[in-house]
Short mmCIF file of C-alpha atoms in Angstrom, two decimals:
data_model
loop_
_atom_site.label_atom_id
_atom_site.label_comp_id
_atom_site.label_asym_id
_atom_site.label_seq_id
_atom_site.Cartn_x
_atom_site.Cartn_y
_atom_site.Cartn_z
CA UNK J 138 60.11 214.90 137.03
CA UNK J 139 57.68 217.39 135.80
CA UNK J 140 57.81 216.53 131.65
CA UNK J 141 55.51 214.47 130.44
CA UNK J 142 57.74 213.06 127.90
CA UNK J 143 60.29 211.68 130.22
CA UNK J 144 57.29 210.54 132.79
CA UNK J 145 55.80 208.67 129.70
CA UNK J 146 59.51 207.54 129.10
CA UNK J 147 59.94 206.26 132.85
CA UNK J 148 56.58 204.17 132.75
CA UNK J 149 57.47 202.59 129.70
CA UNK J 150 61.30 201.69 130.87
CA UNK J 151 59.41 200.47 134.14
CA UNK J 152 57.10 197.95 132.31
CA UNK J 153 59.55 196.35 130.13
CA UNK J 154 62.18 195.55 133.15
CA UNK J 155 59.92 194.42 135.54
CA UNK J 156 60.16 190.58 133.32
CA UNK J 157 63.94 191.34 134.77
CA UNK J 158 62.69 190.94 138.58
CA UNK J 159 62.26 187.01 138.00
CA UNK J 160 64.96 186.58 135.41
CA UNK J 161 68.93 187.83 135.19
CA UNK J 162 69.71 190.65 133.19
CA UNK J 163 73.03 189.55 132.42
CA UNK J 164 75.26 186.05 134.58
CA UNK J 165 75.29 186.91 138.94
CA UNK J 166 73.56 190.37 137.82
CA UNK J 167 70.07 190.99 138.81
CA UNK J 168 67.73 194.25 138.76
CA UNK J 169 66.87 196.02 141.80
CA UNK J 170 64.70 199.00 140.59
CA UNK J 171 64.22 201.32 138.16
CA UNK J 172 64.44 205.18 139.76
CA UNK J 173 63.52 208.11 138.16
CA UNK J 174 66.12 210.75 137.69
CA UNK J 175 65.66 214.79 135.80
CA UNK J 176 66.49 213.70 132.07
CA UNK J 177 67.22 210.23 132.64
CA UNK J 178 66.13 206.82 133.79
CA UNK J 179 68.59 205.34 136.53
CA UNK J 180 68.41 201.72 136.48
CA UNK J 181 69.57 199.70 139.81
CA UNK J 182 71.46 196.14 139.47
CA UNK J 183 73.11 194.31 141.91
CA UNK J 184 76.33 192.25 140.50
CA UNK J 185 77.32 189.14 142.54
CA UNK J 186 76.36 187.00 145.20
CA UNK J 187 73.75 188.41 148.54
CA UNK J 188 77.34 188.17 150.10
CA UNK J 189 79.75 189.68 148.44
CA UNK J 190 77.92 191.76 145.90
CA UNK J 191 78.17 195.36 145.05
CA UNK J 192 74.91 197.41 144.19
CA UNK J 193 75.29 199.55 141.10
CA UNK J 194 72.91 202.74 139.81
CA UNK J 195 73.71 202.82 135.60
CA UNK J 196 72.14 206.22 134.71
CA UNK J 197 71.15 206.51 131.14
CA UNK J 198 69.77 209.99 129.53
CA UNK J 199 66.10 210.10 128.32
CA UNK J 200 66.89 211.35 125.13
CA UNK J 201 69.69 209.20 123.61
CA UNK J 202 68.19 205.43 123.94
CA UNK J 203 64.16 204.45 123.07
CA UNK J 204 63.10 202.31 126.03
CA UNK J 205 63.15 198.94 123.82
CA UNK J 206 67.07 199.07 123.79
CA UNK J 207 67.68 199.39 127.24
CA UNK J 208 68.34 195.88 128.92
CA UNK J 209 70.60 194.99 125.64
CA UNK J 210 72.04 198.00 126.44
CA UNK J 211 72.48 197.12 129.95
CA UNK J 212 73.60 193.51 129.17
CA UNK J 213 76.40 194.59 126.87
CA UNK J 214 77.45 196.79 130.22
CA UNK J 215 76.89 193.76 132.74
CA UNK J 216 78.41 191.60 130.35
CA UNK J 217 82.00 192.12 131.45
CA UNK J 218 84.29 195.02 132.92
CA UNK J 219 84.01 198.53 131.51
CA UNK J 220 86.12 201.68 132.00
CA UNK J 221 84.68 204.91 132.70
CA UNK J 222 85.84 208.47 133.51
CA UNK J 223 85.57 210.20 137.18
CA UNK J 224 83.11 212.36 135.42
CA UNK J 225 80.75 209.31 135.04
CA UNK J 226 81.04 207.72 138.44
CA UNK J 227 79.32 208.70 141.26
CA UNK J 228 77.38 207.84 144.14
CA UNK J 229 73.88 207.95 145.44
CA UNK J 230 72.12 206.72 147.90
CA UNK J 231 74.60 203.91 148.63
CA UNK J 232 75.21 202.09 145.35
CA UNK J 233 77.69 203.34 142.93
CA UNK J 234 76.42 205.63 140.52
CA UNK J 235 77.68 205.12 136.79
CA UNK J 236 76.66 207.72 134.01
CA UNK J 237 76.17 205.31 130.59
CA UNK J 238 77.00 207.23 127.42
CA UNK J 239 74.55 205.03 125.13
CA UNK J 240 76.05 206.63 121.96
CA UNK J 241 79.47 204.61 122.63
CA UNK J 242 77.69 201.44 123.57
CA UNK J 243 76.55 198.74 120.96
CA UNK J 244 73.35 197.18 122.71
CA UNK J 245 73.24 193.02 123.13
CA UNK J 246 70.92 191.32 120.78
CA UNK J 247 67.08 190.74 122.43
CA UNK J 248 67.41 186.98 122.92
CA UNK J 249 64.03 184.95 121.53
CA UNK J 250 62.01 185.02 125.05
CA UNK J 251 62.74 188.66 125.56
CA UNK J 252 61.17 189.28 121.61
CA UNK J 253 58.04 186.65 122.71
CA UNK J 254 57.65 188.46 126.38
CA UNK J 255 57.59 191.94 124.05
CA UNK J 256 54.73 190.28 121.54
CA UNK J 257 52.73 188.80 124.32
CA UNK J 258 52.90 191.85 126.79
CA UNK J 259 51.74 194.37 123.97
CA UNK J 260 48.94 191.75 123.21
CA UNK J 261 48.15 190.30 126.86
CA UNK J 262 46.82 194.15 128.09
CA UNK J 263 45.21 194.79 131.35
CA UNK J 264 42.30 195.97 129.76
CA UNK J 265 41.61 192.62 127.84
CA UNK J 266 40.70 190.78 131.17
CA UNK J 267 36.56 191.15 130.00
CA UNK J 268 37.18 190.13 126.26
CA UNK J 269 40.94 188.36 125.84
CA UNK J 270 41.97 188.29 122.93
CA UNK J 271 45.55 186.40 123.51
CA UNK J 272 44.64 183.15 125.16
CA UNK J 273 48.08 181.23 124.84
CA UNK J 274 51.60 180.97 122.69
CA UNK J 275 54.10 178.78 122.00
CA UNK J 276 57.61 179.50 120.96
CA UNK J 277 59.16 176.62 118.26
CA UNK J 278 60.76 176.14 115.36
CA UNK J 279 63.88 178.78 114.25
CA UNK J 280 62.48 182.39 115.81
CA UNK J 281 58.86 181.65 115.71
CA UNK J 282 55.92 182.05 117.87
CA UNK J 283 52.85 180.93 117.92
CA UNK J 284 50.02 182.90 119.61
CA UNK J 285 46.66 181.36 120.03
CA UNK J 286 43.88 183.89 120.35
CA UNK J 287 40.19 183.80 119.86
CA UNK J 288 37.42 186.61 118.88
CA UNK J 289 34.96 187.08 121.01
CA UNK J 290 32.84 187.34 117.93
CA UNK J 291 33.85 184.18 116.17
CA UNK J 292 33.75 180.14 117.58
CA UNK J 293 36.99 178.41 117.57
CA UNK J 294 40.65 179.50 118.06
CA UNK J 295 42.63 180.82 115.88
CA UNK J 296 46.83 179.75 115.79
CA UNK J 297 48.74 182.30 114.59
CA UNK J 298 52.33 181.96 113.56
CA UNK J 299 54.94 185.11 113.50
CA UNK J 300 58.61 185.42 113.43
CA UNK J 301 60.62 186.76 116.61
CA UNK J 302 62.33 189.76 114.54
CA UNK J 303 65.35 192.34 116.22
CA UNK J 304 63.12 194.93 116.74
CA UNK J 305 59.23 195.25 117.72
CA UNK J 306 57.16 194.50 114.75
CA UNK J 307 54.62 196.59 116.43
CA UNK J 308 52.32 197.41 113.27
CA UNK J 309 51.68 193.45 112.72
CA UNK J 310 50.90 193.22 116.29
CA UNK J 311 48.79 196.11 116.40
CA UNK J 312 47.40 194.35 112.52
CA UNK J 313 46.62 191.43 114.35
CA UNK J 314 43.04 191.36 115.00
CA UNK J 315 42.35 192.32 111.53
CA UNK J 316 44.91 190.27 109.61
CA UNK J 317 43.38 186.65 111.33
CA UNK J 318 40.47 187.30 109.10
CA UNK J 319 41.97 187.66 105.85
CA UNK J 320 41.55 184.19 104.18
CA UNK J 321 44.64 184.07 102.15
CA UNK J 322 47.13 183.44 105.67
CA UNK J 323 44.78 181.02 106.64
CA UNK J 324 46.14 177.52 106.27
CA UNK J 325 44.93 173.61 108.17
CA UNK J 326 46.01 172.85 111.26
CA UNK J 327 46.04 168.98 111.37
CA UNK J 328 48.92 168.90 113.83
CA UNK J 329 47.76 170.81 116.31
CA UNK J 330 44.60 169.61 118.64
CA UNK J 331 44.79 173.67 120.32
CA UNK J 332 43.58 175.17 118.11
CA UNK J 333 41.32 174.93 115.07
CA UNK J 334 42.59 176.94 111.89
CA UNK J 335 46.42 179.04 111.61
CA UNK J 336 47.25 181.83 110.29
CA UNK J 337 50.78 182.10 108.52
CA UNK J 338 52.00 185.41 108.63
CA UNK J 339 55.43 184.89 109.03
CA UNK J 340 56.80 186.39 105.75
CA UNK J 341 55.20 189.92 106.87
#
C-alpha cells in the first residue's frame, strides 16, 4: 500500500471498527481485523459460535464507500444470507474471501450508540489528555446526547445538548468549543447537579 490516500483511508476504517472488538457487528457475528489490501480495505468477521463458526474476509474497494458507511454496510451483509458470483468469492489466508460491490448494497442505519461513540471519539482525542475538553456524556431523551465538557479557561462545566443525526455532524462538533460561548444557546440547568449551565444546540 504505497498511496497515501488509501493509507489515510485504512487508518481511518481501522479507528472506527476497533468499538466493534467489544461489541457485535451484526447477531453471532463479530470482527476479527481489519487488513489492508491494494485499492481496498478487507474487513475480517467471524459468523457463529468458537465451534462451529466460519471466518469470513468481506473486501470492499477504497474508492466506492467513505469509511463512516462501512459497518452499516457490513451489517446489512451480516444481517442475513447474500448471493454472490464466483467472481466475488475467494479465498485467502484461510477465511473465505468475499468481494462487496458497495454500489448494490443499501447500508444499515448507524444505531444511537454508534452516532454517540462517533461524537465522543472525534471529541475525546489523544491529544486532549493535558487540557480535556470532553469530560463526560449522557445519551437520553429521543436521539440526544448530552456532552459535558469544561474550558480550561473558564470555572464550571458546561452541559451541552445535541441530536444523534444519520450522518456525522462534523462542523458542529468541530463548532463546539466556540458555539458553548455564545449566550443565546445557553439556558438553566436546575435538573442537573453535573453540571452548571447547558447549552441547547439541538436545532443546529
Amino acid at each position: 500500500m504505497t498511496d497515501p490516500e488509501d493509507r489515510e483511508q485504512q487508518a481511518d476504517i481501522t479507528r472506527r471498527l476497533l468499538y466493534f472488538l467489544n461489541a457485535p457487528l451484526a447477531e453471532y457475528c463479530r470482527l476479527l481485523g481489519v487488513l489492508p489490501s491494494p485499492g481496498a480495505v478487507r474487513i475480517a468477521i467471524r459468523a457463529g459460535d468458537d465451534e462451529n463458526g466460519r471466518d469470513f474476509l468481506y473486501e470492499i474497494p477504497n474508492d466506492t464507500v467513505t469509511p463512516y458507511y462501512i459497518p452499516g454496510l457490513l451489517r446489512a451483509v451480516l444481517a442475513g444470507p447474500q448471493l454472490y458470483s464466483n467472481d466475488d468469492v475467494g479465498e485467502a489466508i484461510g477465511m473465505t474471501l468475499i468481494r462487496l460491490r458497495p454500489e448494490e448494497i443499501t447500508p444499515d442505519p448507524e444505531p444511537e450508540q454508534g452516532r454517540a461513540l462517533t461524537v465522543v471519539n472525534a471529541l475525546a482525542g489523544p491529544g486532549d489528555n493535558e487540557d480535556p475538553f470532553l469530560i463526560g456524556f449522557l445519551m437520553h431523551g429521543d436521539r440526544l446526547l448530552r456532552l459535558y465538557v469544561q474550558r480550561s479557561d473558564r470555572p464550571g462545566i458546561i452541559g451541552v445538548d445535541i441530536r444523534l443525526t444519520e450522518t456525522p455532524a462534523t462542523g458542529l462538533i468541530g463548532s463546539l468549543p466556540s458555539l458553548v460561548e455564545e449566550k443565546q444557546h445557553r439556558r438553566p440547568a436546575p435538573d442537573d447537579p453535573h453540571c452548571d449551565l447547558l447549552v441547547d444546540l439541538t436545532d443546529l
